[in-house]
Coordinates of C-alpha atoms in Angstrom, one line a residue:
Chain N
X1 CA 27.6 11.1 -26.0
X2 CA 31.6 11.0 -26.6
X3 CA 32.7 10.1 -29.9
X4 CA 36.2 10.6 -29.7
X5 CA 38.7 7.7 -29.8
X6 CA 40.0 7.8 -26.5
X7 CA 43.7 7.3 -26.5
X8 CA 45.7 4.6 -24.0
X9 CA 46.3 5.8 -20.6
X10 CA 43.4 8.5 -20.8
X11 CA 40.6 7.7 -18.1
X12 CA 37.6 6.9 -19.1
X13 CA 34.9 9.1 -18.3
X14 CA 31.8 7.9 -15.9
X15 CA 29.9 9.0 -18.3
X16 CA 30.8 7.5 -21.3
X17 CA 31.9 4.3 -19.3
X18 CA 27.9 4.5 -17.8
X19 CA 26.9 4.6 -22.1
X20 CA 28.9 1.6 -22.8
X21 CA 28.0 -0.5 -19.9
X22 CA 24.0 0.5 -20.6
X23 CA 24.8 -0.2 -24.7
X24 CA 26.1 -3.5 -23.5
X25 CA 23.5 -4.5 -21.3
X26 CA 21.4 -3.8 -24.1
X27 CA 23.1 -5.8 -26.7
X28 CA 23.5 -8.5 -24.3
X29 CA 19.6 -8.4 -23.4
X30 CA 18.8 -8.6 -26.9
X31 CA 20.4 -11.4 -27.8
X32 CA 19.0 -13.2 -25.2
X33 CA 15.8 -12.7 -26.8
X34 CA 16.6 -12.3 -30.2
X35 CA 18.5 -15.7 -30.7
X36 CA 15.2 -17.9 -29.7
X37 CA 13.1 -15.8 -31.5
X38 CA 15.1 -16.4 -34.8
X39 CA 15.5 -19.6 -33.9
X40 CA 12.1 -20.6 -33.0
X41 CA 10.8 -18.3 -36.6
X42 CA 13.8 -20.0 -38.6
X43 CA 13.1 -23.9 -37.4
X44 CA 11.3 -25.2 -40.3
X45 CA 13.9 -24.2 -42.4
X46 CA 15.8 -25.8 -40.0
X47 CA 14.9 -28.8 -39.1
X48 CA 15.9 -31.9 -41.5
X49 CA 13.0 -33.7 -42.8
X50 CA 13.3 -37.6 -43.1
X51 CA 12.3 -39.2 -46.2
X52 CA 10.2 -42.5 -45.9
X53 CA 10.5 -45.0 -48.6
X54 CA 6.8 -45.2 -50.0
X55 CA 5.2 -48.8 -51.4
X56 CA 4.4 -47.9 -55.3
X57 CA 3.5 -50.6 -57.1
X58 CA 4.3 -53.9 -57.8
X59 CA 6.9 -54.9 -60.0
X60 CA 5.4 -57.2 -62.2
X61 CA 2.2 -54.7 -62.9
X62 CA 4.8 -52.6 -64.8
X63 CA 4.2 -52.7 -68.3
X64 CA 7.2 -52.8 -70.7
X65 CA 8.1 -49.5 -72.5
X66 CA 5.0 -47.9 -71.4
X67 CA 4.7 -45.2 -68.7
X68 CA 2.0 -45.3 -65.9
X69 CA 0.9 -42.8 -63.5
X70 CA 0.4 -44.7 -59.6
X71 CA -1.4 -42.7 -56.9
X72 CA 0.4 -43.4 -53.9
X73 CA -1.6 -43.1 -50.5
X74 CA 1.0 -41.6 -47.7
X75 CA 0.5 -40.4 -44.2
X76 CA 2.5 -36.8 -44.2
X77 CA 3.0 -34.7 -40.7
X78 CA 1.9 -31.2 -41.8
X79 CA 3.2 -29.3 -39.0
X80 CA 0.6 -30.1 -35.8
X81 CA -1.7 -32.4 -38.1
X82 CA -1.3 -35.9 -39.8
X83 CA -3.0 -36.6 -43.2
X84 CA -3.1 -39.1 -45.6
X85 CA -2.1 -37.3 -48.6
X86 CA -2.0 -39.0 -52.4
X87 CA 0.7 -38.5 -54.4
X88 CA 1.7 -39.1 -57.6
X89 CA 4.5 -41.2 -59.5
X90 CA 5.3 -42.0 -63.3
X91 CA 6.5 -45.4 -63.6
X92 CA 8.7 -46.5 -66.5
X93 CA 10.2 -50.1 -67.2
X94 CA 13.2 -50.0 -70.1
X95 CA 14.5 -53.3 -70.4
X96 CA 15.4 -54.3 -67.1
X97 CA 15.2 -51.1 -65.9
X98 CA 12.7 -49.7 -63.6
X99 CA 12.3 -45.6 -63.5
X100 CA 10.8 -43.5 -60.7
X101 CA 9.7 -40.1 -62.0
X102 CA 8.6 -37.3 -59.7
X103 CA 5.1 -36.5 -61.2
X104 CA 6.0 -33.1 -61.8
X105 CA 7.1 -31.0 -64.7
X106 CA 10.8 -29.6 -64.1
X107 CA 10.0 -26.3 -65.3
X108 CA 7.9 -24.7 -62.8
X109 CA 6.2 -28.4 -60.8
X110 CA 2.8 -28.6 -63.2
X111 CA 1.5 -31.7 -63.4
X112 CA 2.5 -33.6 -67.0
X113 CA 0.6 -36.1 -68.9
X114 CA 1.9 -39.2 -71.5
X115 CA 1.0 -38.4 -75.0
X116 CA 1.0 -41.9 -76.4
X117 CA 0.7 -41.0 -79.9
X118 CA 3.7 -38.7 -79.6
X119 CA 5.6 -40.8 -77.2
X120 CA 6.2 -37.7 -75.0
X121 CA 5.5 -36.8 -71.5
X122 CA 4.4 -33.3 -72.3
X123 CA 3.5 -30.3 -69.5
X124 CA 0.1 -28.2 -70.4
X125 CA 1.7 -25.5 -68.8
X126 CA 4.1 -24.4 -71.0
X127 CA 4.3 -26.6 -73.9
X128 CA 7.5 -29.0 -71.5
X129 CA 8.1 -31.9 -73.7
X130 CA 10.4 -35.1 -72.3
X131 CA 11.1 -38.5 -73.7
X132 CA 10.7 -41.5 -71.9
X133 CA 14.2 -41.5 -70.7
X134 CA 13.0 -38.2 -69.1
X135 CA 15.4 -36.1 -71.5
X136 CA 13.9 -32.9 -72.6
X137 CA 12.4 -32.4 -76.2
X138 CA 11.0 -29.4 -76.4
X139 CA 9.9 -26.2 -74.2
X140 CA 11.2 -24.3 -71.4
X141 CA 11.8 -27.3 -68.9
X142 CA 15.9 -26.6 -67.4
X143 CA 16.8 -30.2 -66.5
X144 CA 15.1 -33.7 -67.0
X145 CA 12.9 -35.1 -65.0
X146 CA 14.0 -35.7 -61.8
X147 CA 13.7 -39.3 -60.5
X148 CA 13.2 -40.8 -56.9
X149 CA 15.9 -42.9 -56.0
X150 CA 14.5 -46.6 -55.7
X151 CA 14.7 -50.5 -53.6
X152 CA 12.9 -53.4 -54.6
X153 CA 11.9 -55.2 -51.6
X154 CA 9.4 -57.9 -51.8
X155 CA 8.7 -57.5 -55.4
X156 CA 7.7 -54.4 -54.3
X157 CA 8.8 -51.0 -56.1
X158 CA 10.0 -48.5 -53.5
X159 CA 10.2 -44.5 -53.8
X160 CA 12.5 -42.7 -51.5
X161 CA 14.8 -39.5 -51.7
X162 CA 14.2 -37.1 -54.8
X163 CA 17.1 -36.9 -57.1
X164 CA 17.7 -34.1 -59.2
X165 CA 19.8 -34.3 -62.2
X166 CA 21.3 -30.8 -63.9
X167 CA 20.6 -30.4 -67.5
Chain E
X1 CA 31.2 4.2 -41.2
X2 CA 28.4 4.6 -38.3
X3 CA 29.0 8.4 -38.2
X4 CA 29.3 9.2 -41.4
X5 CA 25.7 7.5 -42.0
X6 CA 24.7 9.2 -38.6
X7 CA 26.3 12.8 -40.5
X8 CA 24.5 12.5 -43.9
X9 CA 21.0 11.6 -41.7
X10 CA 21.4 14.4 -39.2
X11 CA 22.3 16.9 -41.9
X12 CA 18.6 16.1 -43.4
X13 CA 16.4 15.6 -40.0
X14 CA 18.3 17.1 -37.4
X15 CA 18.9 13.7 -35.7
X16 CA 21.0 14.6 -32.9
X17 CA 18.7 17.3 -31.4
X18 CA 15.8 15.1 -31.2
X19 CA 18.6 12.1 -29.9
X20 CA 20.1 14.4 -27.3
X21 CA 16.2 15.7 -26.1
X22 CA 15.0 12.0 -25.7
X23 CA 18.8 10.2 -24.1
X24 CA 19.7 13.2 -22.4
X25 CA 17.1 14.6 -20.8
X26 CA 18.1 15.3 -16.7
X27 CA 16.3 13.6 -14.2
X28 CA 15.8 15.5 -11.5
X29 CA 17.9 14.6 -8.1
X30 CA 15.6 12.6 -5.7
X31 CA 14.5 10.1 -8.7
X32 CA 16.0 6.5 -7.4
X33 CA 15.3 3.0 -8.5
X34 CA 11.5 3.1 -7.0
X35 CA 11.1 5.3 -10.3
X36 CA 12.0 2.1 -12.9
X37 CA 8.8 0.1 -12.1
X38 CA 6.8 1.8 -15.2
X39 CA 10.2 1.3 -17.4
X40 CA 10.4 -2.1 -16.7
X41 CA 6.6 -2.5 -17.2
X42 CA 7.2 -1.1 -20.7
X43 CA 9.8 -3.7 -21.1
X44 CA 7.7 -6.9 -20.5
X45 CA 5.2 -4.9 -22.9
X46 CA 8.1 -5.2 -25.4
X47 CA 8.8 -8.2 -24.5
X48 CA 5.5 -9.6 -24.6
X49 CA 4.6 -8.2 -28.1
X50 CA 8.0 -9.1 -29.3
X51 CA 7.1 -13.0 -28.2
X52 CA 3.2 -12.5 -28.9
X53 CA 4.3 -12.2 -32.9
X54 CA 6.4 -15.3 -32.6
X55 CA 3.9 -17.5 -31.0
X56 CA 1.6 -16.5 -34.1
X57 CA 3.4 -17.8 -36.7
X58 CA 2.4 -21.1 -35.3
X59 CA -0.9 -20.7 -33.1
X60 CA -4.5 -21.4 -34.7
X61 CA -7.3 -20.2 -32.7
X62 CA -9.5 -23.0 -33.9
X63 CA -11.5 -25.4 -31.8
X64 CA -9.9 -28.4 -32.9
X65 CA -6.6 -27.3 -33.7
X66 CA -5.9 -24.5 -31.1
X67 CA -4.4 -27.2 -28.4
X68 CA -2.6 -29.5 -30.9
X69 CA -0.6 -26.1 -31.9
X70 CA 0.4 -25.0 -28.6
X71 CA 1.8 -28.4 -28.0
X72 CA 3.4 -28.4 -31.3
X73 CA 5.0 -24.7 -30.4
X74 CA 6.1 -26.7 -26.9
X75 CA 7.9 -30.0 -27.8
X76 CA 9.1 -29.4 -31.5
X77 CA 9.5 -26.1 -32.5
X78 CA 13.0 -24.9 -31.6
X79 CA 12.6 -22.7 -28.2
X80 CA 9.2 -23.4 -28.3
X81 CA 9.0 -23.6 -24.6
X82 CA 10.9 -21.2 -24.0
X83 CA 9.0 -18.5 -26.1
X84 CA 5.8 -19.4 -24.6
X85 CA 7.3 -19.6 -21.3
X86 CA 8.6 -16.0 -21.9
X87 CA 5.4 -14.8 -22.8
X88 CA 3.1 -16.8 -20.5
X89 CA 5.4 -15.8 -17.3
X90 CA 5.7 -12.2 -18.8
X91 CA 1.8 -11.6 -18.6
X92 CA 2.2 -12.4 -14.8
X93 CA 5.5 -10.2 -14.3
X94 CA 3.8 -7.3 -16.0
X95 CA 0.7 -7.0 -14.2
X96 CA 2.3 -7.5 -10.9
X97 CA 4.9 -5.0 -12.1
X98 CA 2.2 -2.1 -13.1
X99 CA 0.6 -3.2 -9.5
X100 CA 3.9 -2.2 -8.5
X101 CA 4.2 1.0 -10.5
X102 CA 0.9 2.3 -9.0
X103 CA 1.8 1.6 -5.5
X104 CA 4.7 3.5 -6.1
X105 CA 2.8 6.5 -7.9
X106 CA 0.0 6.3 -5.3
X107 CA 2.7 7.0 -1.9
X108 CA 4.3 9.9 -3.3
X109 CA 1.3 11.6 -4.5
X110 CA 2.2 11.4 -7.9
X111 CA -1.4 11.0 -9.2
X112 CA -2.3 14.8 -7.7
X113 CA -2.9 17.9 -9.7
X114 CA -1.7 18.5 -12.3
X115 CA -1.4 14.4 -13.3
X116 CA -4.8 13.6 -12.5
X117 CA -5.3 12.6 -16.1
X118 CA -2.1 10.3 -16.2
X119 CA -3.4 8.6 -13.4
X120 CA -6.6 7.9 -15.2
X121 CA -4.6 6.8 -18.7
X122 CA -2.7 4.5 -16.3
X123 CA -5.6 3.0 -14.5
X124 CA -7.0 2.2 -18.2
X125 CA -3.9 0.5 -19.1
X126 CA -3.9 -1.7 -15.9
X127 CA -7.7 -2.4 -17.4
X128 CA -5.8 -3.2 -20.8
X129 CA -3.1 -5.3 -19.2
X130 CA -5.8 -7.2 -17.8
X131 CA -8.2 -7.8 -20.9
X132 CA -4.6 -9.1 -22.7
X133 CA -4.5 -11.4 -19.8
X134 CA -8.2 -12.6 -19.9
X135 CA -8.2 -13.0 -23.8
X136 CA -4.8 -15.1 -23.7
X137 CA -5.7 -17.1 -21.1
X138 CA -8.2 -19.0 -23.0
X139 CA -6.1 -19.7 -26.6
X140 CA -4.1 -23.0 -25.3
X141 CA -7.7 -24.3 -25.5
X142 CA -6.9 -26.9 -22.2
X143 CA -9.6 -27.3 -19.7
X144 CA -8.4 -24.7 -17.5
X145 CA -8.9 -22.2 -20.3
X146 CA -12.1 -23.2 -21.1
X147 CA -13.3 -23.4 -18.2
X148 CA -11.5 -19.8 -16.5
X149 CA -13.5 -18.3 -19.7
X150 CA -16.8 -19.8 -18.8
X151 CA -16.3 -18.7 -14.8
X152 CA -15.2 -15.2 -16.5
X153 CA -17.9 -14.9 -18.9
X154 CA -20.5 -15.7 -16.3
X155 CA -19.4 -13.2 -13.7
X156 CA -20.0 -10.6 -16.8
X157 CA -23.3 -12.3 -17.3
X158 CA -23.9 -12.3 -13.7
X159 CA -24.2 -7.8 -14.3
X160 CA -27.9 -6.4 -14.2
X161 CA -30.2 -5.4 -17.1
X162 CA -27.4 -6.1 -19.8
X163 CA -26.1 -9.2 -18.6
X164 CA -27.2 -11.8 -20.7
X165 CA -26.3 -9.5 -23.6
X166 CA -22.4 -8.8 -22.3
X167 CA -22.2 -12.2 -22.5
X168 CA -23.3 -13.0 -25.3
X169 CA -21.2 -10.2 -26.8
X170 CA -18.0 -12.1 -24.8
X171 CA -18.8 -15.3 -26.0
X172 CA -20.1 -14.9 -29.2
X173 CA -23.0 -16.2 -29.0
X174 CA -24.9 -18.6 -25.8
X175 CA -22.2 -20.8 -25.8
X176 CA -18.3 -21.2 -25.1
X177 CA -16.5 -22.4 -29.1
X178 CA -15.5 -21.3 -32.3
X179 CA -16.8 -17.9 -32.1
X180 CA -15.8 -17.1 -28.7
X181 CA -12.2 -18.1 -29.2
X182 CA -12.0 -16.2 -32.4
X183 CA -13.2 -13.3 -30.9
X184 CA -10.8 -13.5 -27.6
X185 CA -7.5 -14.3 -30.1
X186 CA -8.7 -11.7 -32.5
X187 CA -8.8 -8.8 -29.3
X188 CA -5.9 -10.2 -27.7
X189 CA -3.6 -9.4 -31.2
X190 CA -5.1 -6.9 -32.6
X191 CA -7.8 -4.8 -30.8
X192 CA -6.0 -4.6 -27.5
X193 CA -2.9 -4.1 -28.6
X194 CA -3.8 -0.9 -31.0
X195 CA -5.6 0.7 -27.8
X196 CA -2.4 -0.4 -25.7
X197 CA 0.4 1.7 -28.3
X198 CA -1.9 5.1 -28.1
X199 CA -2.2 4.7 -24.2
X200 CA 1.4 4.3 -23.5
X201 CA 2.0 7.0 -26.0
X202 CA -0.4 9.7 -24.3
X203 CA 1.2 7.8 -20.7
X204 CA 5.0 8.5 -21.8
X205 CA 3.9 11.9 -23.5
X206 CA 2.4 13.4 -20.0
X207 CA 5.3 12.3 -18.5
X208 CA 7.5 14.0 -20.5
X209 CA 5.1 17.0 -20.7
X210 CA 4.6 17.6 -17.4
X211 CA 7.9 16.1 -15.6
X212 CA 8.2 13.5 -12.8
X213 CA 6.1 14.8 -10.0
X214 CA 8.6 16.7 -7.0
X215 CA 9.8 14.5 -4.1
X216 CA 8.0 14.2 -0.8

């Protein structure tokens, strides 16, 4: 093969003009395979998933100032199957306020529980502590807990998108 | 940038001997394009194992889940189709091309002393090519897969003496499920394809060895 820069005006050799035409065709030939293949590898990365708002509870059954865990009952596509799935949501009323929290811990996603006696939500992972504004008290957690954004339609509490607030 | 890498590497392993030996090898004068059948064999191969990985990060040879995943690789995976259409249409286009190939080695004698044994490593790679295809043929899990695998299966059950036990060694047992497609996905990725790369490396090492065989 011939590595020198060929200068203007110099003809180029059949056989290093063969080299590049064959390194081309190979290039080319590749990338016909190579971009589906990534593609097709890379799609669930890819693709945008649409959020569903999910039916949580209804409004009224919220006590005041108290957090309760509801299990809610979806239907989730998991790639070539559909299953009902339960997932869980803290619910929080403060004053007129009603609060969506994702059920998991902010540190690394272990369930939390409500300490009543301490008025904490508090992780048994690692000790994650939050009030029940979702601040953080205590332990490694980086950021409160992150929230659903949330309709009322009906009387009925809706969860939708996840939010996630920086700390 | 390239050659300087290419410099530091050759200065350790001798790079551009072994490069020169393999690109640069002269081919002798009456070779013409009948010669580029087994090359282009080896590149559906390529191709086919190249799209064969692909297809698996999706597939599940499972009874009930088998066909829902192939039509989940077709309609919404991106070029879904057009993987599996690369790699169902390549299993055709490479067993007609080694049909091809053979034709070719048979009419100019290629197969005679002293390539006697590259005709045989060649004539168990055909047999290869065709256990990928019978083993692949049944993992969409669709009626015609089932039912090519029971007519298959049969035939080897159909054999003398040690019928009844070749199939149930196919099937995995009396009947056509679990086991059987378990078994056929489990040979078509793993067992077939490990005898395949030692073949075609004896194949291409005879070929090299010995030369391509003198025109007519």
């Amino acid at each position: 093969m011939d590595n020198q820069p060929k200068t203007a005006g110099e003809p180029v050799s059949r056989r290093s003009f063969l080299s590049y035409s064959l390194g081309l065709s190979g290039l080319a030939f590749s990338a016909l395979l190579g971009v589906p293949l990534a593609g097709f590898a890379l799609n669930p990365a890819l693709v945008k998933e649409n959020v569903k708002w999910l039916e949580v509870i209804n409004i009224e059954e919220i006590p005041a100032d108290q957090p309760l865990r509801v299990n809610v009952k979806f239907r989730r596509k998991d790639g070539w199957a559909e299953k009902e799935e339960t997932k869980s949501i803290w619910v929080v009323k403060l004053g007129g306020e009603v609060i969506a929290y994702s059920a998991l811990c902010t540190h690394l996603g272990c369930a939390y529980t409500w300490r009543e006696e301490q008025k904490v939500f508090y992780c048994p992972c690692h000790g994650g502590m939050f009030d029940i504004q979702g601040n953080v008290t205590g332990g490694p957690p980086p950021r409160p807990l992150d929230r659903y954004e949330t309709k009322v339609e009906n009387g009925r509490l809706l969860a939708g998108r996840l939010m996630r607030k920086e700390g | 940038m390239f050659n300087q890498v290419y410099d530091w590497m050759d200065e350790r392993l001798q790079l551009k001997a072994t490069v020169r030996n393999i690109l640069e090898h002269p081919v002798p004068d009456h070779v013409n394009f009948l010669h580029c059948f087994g090359g282009i064999t080896f590149t559906l191969i390529v191709v086919q194992a190249l799209t064969g990985m692909f297809l698996a990060l999706y597939y599940v040879p499972a009874p009930e889940q088998a066909f829902a995943s192939v039509e989940y690789i077709s309609r919404e995976v991106a070029f879904g189709k057009a993987i599996r259409g690369m790699h169902r249409v390549g299993a055709s286009l490479a067993v007609i091309m080694v049909v091809v190939h053979m034709v070719r080695v048979y009419f100019t004698g290629a197969y005679k002393k002293p390539r006697e044994m590259n005709w045989l490593i060649g004539v168990t790679l055909l047999f290869v090519l065709l256990g990928f295809g019978f083993t692949g043929y049944l993992l969409p899990w669709d009626q015609k897969a089932y039912w090519a695998t029971a007519v298959g299966t049969n035939m080897a059950g159909s054999v003398p003496v040690i019928g009844d036990f070749l199939l149930k060694v196919l099937r995995g047992g009396t009947e056509l499920g679990s086991l059987t497609l378990t078994r056929f996905y489990a040979v078509h990725i793993w067992f077939l394809p490990a005898g395949l790369t030692g073949l075609l490396a004896l194949h291409f090492y005879m070929v090299r060895k010995q030369g391509i065989a003198g025109p007519l």
